[in-house]
Amino acid sequence: MSDARVSIQTADFDLGQEVAALRAGDKRVGAVCSFVGTVRDRNDGSTIASMELEHYPGMTEKAIEAMIDEAHKRFDILAARVIHRVGLLQPLDQIMMVAVVSAHRGQSFEACEFLMDYLKTQAPFWKKEQTPEGARWVDARVSDDAALARWGITANNA
């Protein structure tokens, strides 16, 4: 658990502890919204034995910090926290979390969804899946770019 807004780490995290720290002592908080992504055992019709995530230290944190700054500009939120794991992960492992606190639920929900859409397309992570057919890099998806577009941001990752 950390006071930082962004953590890139190999270690797992405890959502309850992270949310408690995010809202600790702030009587203005009336809403908490969180999302946790996990490793699935299937993707694009193949069984996934494991997933390996890579990033550029420093660059990744800076990009996610900018995303959180943008969320603060767009939504009336009090705080946000993003944790993203890297390294070798197995099905059922937690990959990442986004947590947002605000005075009211609508802003918290929207900011959390905005950050997720932004993370899926703009954060510099690379994912490699191990399948029975061998290793493969996970490509960007048109659907992720479309999700970001609804916030008025154009991405051409897919």
mmCIF file of C-alpha atoms in Angstrom:
data_model
loop_
_atom_site.group_PDB
_atom_site.id
_atom_site.type_symbol
_atom_site.label_atom_id
_atom_site.label_comp_id
_atom_site.label_asym_id
_atom_site.label_seq_id
_atom_site.Cartn_x
_atom_site.Cartn_y
_atom_site.Cartn_z
ATOM 1 C CA MET A 1 0.000 0.000 0.000
ATOM 2 C CA SER A 2 1.293 3.446 -0.930
ATOM 3 C CA ASP A 3 0.277 7.103 -0.907
ATOM 4 C CA ALA A 4 1.339 7.374 -4.554
ATOM 5 C CA ARG A 5 -1.321 7.815 -7.239
ATOM 6 C CA VAL A 6 0.392 5.279 -9.512
ATOM 7 C CA SER A 7 2.213 2.050 -8.716
ATOM 8 C CA ILE A 8 3.728 -0.343 -11.222
ATOM 9 C CA GLN A 9 4.690 -3.497 -9.358
ATOM 10 C CA THR A 10 5.162 -7.245 -9.486
ATOM 11 C CA ALA A 11 3.467 -7.810 -6.119
ATOM 12 C CA ASP A 12 -0.255 -8.416 -5.746
ATOM 13 C CA PHE A 13 -2.449 -5.794 -4.062
ATOM 14 C CA ASP A 14 -5.369 -5.723 -1.639
ATOM 15 C CA LEU A 15 -8.269 -3.693 -3.031
ATOM 16 C CA GLY A 16 -9.802 -3.151 0.406
ATOM 17 C CA GLN A 17 -6.589 -1.736 1.832
ATOM 18 C CA GLU A 18 -6.042 0.468 -1.216
ATOM 19 C CA VAL A 19 -9.557 1.924 -1.083
ATOM 20 C CA ALA A 20 -9.321 2.480 2.688
ATOM 21 C CA ALA A 21 -6.071 4.402 2.200
ATOM 22 C CA LEU A 22 -7.530 6.438 -0.680
ATOM 23 C CA ARG A 23 -10.499 7.656 1.350
ATOM 24 C CA ALA A 24 -8.868 7.771 4.799
ATOM 25 C CA GLY A 25 -9.858 10.790 6.846
ATOM 26 C CA ASP A 26 -11.558 12.626 3.961
ATOM 27 C CA LYS A 27 -15.093 13.450 5.118
ATOM 28 C CA ARG A 28 -15.950 14.806 1.660
ATOM 29 C CA VAL A 29 -15.907 11.287 0.172
ATOM 30 C CA GLY A 30 -19.416 10.077 -0.583
ATOM 31 C CA ALA A 31 -18.590 7.628 -3.349
ATOM 32 C CA VAL A 32 -15.921 5.070 -4.145
ATOM 33 C CA CYS A 33 -15.741 3.336 -7.501
ATOM 34 C CA SER A 34 -13.179 0.669 -8.305
ATOM 35 C CA PHE A 35 -12.295 -1.752 -11.066
ATOM 36 C CA VAL A 36 -9.999 -4.763 -10.831
ATOM 37 C CA GLY A 37 -8.769 -6.531 -13.960
ATOM 38 C CA THR A 38 -7.792 -10.200 -13.753
ATOM 39 C CA VAL A 39 -6.049 -12.688 -16.028
ATOM 40 C CA ARG A 40 -8.529 -14.874 -17.917
ATOM 41 C CA ASP A 41 -7.808 -18.456 -18.928
ATOM 42 C CA ARG A 42 -8.948 -17.837 -22.526
ATOM 43 C CA ASN A 43 -8.452 -15.118 -25.139
ATOM 44 C CA ASP A 44 -9.368 -15.081 -28.818
ATOM 45 C CA GLY A 45 -10.331 -18.753 -28.672
ATOM 46 C CA SER A 46 -7.083 -20.004 -27.137
ATOM 47 C CA THR A 47 -6.293 -21.286 -23.674
ATOM 48 C CA ILE A 48 -3.989 -18.944 -21.765
ATOM 49 C CA ALA A 49 -1.413 -20.616 -19.540
ATOM 50 C CA SER A 50 0.147 -17.335 -18.407
ATOM 51 C CA MET A 51 0.585 -13.698 -19.348
ATOM 52 C CA GLU A 52 3.717 -11.615 -19.119
ATOM 53 C CA LEU A 53 3.494 -7.825 -18.921
ATOM 54 C CA GLU A 54 6.339 -5.465 -19.725
ATOM 55 C CA HIS A 55 6.673 -1.682 -19.484
ATOM 56 C CA TYR A 56 9.164 1.168 -19.666
ATOM 57 C CA PRO A 57 9.897 2.254 -16.084
ATOM 58 C CA GLY A 58 9.402 5.982 -15.640
ATOM 59 C CA MET A 59 7.577 6.420 -18.943
ATOM 60 C CA THR A 60 4.647 4.256 -17.864
ATOM 61 C CA GLU A 61 4.183 6.016 -14.532
ATOM 62 C CA LYS A 62 4.388 9.419 -16.212
ATOM 63 C CA ALA A 63 1.740 8.437 -18.784
ATOM 64 C CA ILE A 64 -0.648 7.177 -16.103
ATOM 65 C CA GLU A 65 -0.065 10.269 -13.947
ATOM 66 C CA ALA A 66 -1.106 12.364 -16.968
ATOM 67 C CA MET A 67 -4.252 10.225 -17.300
ATOM 68 C CA ILE A 68 -5.155 10.892 -13.669
ATOM 69 C CA ASP A 69 -4.525 14.627 -14.179
ATOM 70 C CA GLU A 70 -6.918 14.522 -17.146
ATOM 71 C CA ALA A 71 -9.548 12.710 -15.054
ATOM 72 C CA HIS A 72 -9.294 15.474 -12.434
ATOM 73 C CA LYS A 73 -9.881 18.093 -15.160
ATOM 74 C CA ARG A 74 -12.902 16.277 -16.601
ATOM 75 C CA PHE A 75 -14.622 15.041 -13.447
ATOM 76 C CA ASP A 76 -15.276 16.343 -9.961
ATOM 77 C CA ILE A 77 -13.210 13.726 -8.147
ATOM 78 C CA LEU A 78 -11.224 13.939 -4.955
ATOM 79 C CA ALA A 79 -8.565 11.310 -5.622
ATOM 80 C CA ALA A 80 -7.642 8.381 -7.843
ATOM 81 C CA ARG A 81 -5.250 5.455 -7.572
ATOM 82 C CA VAL A 82 -3.968 3.111 -10.292
ATOM 83 C CA ILE A 83 -1.977 -0.038 -9.667
ATOM 84 C CA HIS A 84 -0.749 -2.123 -12.579
ATOM 85 C CA ARG A 85 1.232 -5.293 -12.197
ATOM 86 C CA VAL A 86 4.046 -6.406 -14.479
ATOM 87 C CA GLY A 87 5.941 -9.658 -14.808
ATOM 88 C CA LEU A 88 4.592 -13.173 -15.120
ATOM 89 C CA LEU A 89 0.931 -13.635 -14.143
ATOM 90 C CA GLN A 90 -1.357 -16.670 -14.122
ATOM 91 C CA PRO A 91 -5.108 -17.006 -14.769
ATOM 92 C CA LEU A 92 -7.099 -15.602 -11.815
ATOM 93 C CA ASP A 93 -4.243 -13.228 -10.836
ATOM 94 C CA GLN A 94 -5.132 -9.566 -10.448
ATOM 95 C CA ILE A 95 -3.520 -7.468 -13.173
ATOM 96 C CA MET A 96 -4.567 -3.966 -12.253
ATOM 97 C CA MET A 97 -6.931 -1.730 -10.350
ATOM 98 C CA VAL A 98 -8.374 1.717 -10.683
ATOM 99 C CA ALA A 99 -10.040 3.342 -7.683
ATOM 100 C CA VAL A 100 -11.663 6.777 -7.634
ATOM 101 C CA VAL A 101 -13.270 8.728 -4.798
ATOM 102 C CA SER A 102 -15.630 11.670 -5.139
ATOM 103 C CA ALA A 103 -18.471 13.370 -3.325
ATOM 104 C CA HIS A 104 -21.093 11.780 -5.605
ATOM 105 C CA ARG A 105 -21.341 8.421 -7.372
ATOM 106 C CA GLY A 106 -21.825 9.690 -10.944
ATOM 107 C CA GLN A 107 -18.468 11.464 -11.070
ATOM 108 C CA SER A 108 -16.737 8.498 -9.471
ATOM 109 C CA PHE A 109 -18.239 6.004 -11.950
ATOM 110 C CA GLU A 110 -17.426 8.181 -14.960
ATOM 111 C CA ALA A 111 -13.868 8.907 -13.876
ATOM 112 C CA CYS A 112 -13.186 5.226 -13.192
ATOM 113 C CA GLU A 113 -14.513 4.226 -16.609
ATOM 114 C CA PHE A 114 -12.595 7.047 -18.306
ATOM 115 C CA LEU A 115 -9.352 5.943 -16.647
ATOM 116 C CA MET A 116 -9.932 2.333 -17.692
ATOM 117 C CA ASP A 117 -10.603 3.302 -21.312
ATOM 118 C CA TYR A 118 -7.532 5.523 -21.297
ATOM 119 C CA LEU A 119 -5.339 2.828 -19.722
ATOM 120 C CA LYS A 120 -6.362 0.200 -22.288
ATOM 121 C CA THR A 121 -5.202 2.356 -25.191
ATOM 122 C CA GLN A 122 -2.651 4.879 -23.967
ATOM 123 C CA ALA A 123 -0.587 3.278 -21.207
ATOM 124 C CA PRO A 124 2.710 1.850 -22.488
ATOM 125 C CA PHE A 125 2.354 -1.818 -21.526
ATOM 126 C CA TRP A 126 3.104 -4.863 -23.636
ATOM 127 C CA LYS A 127 1.375 -8.177 -22.994
ATOM 128 C CA LYS A 128 2.568 -11.594 -24.113
ATOM 129 C CA GLU A 129 0.355 -14.646 -23.667
ATOM 130 C CA GLN A 130 1.549 -18.228 -23.432
ATOM 131 C CA THR A 131 -0.853 -20.546 -25.292
ATOM 132 C CA PRO A 132 -0.662 -24.197 -26.391
ATOM 133 C CA GLU A 133 0.339 -22.828 -29.823
ATOM 134 C CA GLY A 134 3.215 -20.840 -28.305
ATOM 135 C CA ALA A 135 3.809 -17.274 -27.170
ATOM 136 C CA ARG A 136 1.987 -14.366 -28.797
ATOM 137 C CA TRP A 137 1.900 -10.621 -28.226
ATOM 138 C CA VAL A 138 -1.533 -9.167 -27.521
ATOM 139 C CA ASP A 139 -2.520 -6.586 -30.134
ATOM 140 C CA ALA A 140 -4.555 -3.447 -29.539
ATOM 141 C CA ARG A 141 -8.260 -3.774 -30.285
ATOM 142 C CA VAL A 142 -10.549 -1.590 -32.343
ATOM 143 C CA SER A 143 -13.130 -1.847 -29.542
ATOM 144 C CA ASP A 144 -10.671 -0.278 -27.076
ATOM 145 C CA ASP A 145 -10.048 2.656 -29.436
ATOM 146 C CA ALA A 146 -13.833 3.042 -29.851
ATOM 147 C CA ALA A 147 -14.316 3.101 -26.070
ATOM 148 C CA LEU A 148 -11.771 5.923 -25.791
ATOM 149 C CA ALA A 149 -13.386 7.830 -28.659
ATOM 150 C CA ARG A 150 -16.578 8.339 -26.665
ATOM 151 C CA TRP A 151 -14.540 10.620 -24.400
ATOM 152 C CA GLY A 152 -13.519 12.708 -27.417
ATOM 153 C CA ILE A 153 -10.041 11.177 -27.679
ATOM 154 C CA THR A 154 -8.900 9.626 -30.949
ATOM 155 C CA ALA A 155 -6.513 6.665 -30.860
ATOM 156 C CA ASN A 156 -5.291 4.533 -33.718
ATOM 157 C CA ASN A 157 -3.712 1.668 -31.826
ATOM 158 C CA ALA A 158 -5.539 -1.216 -33.512
#
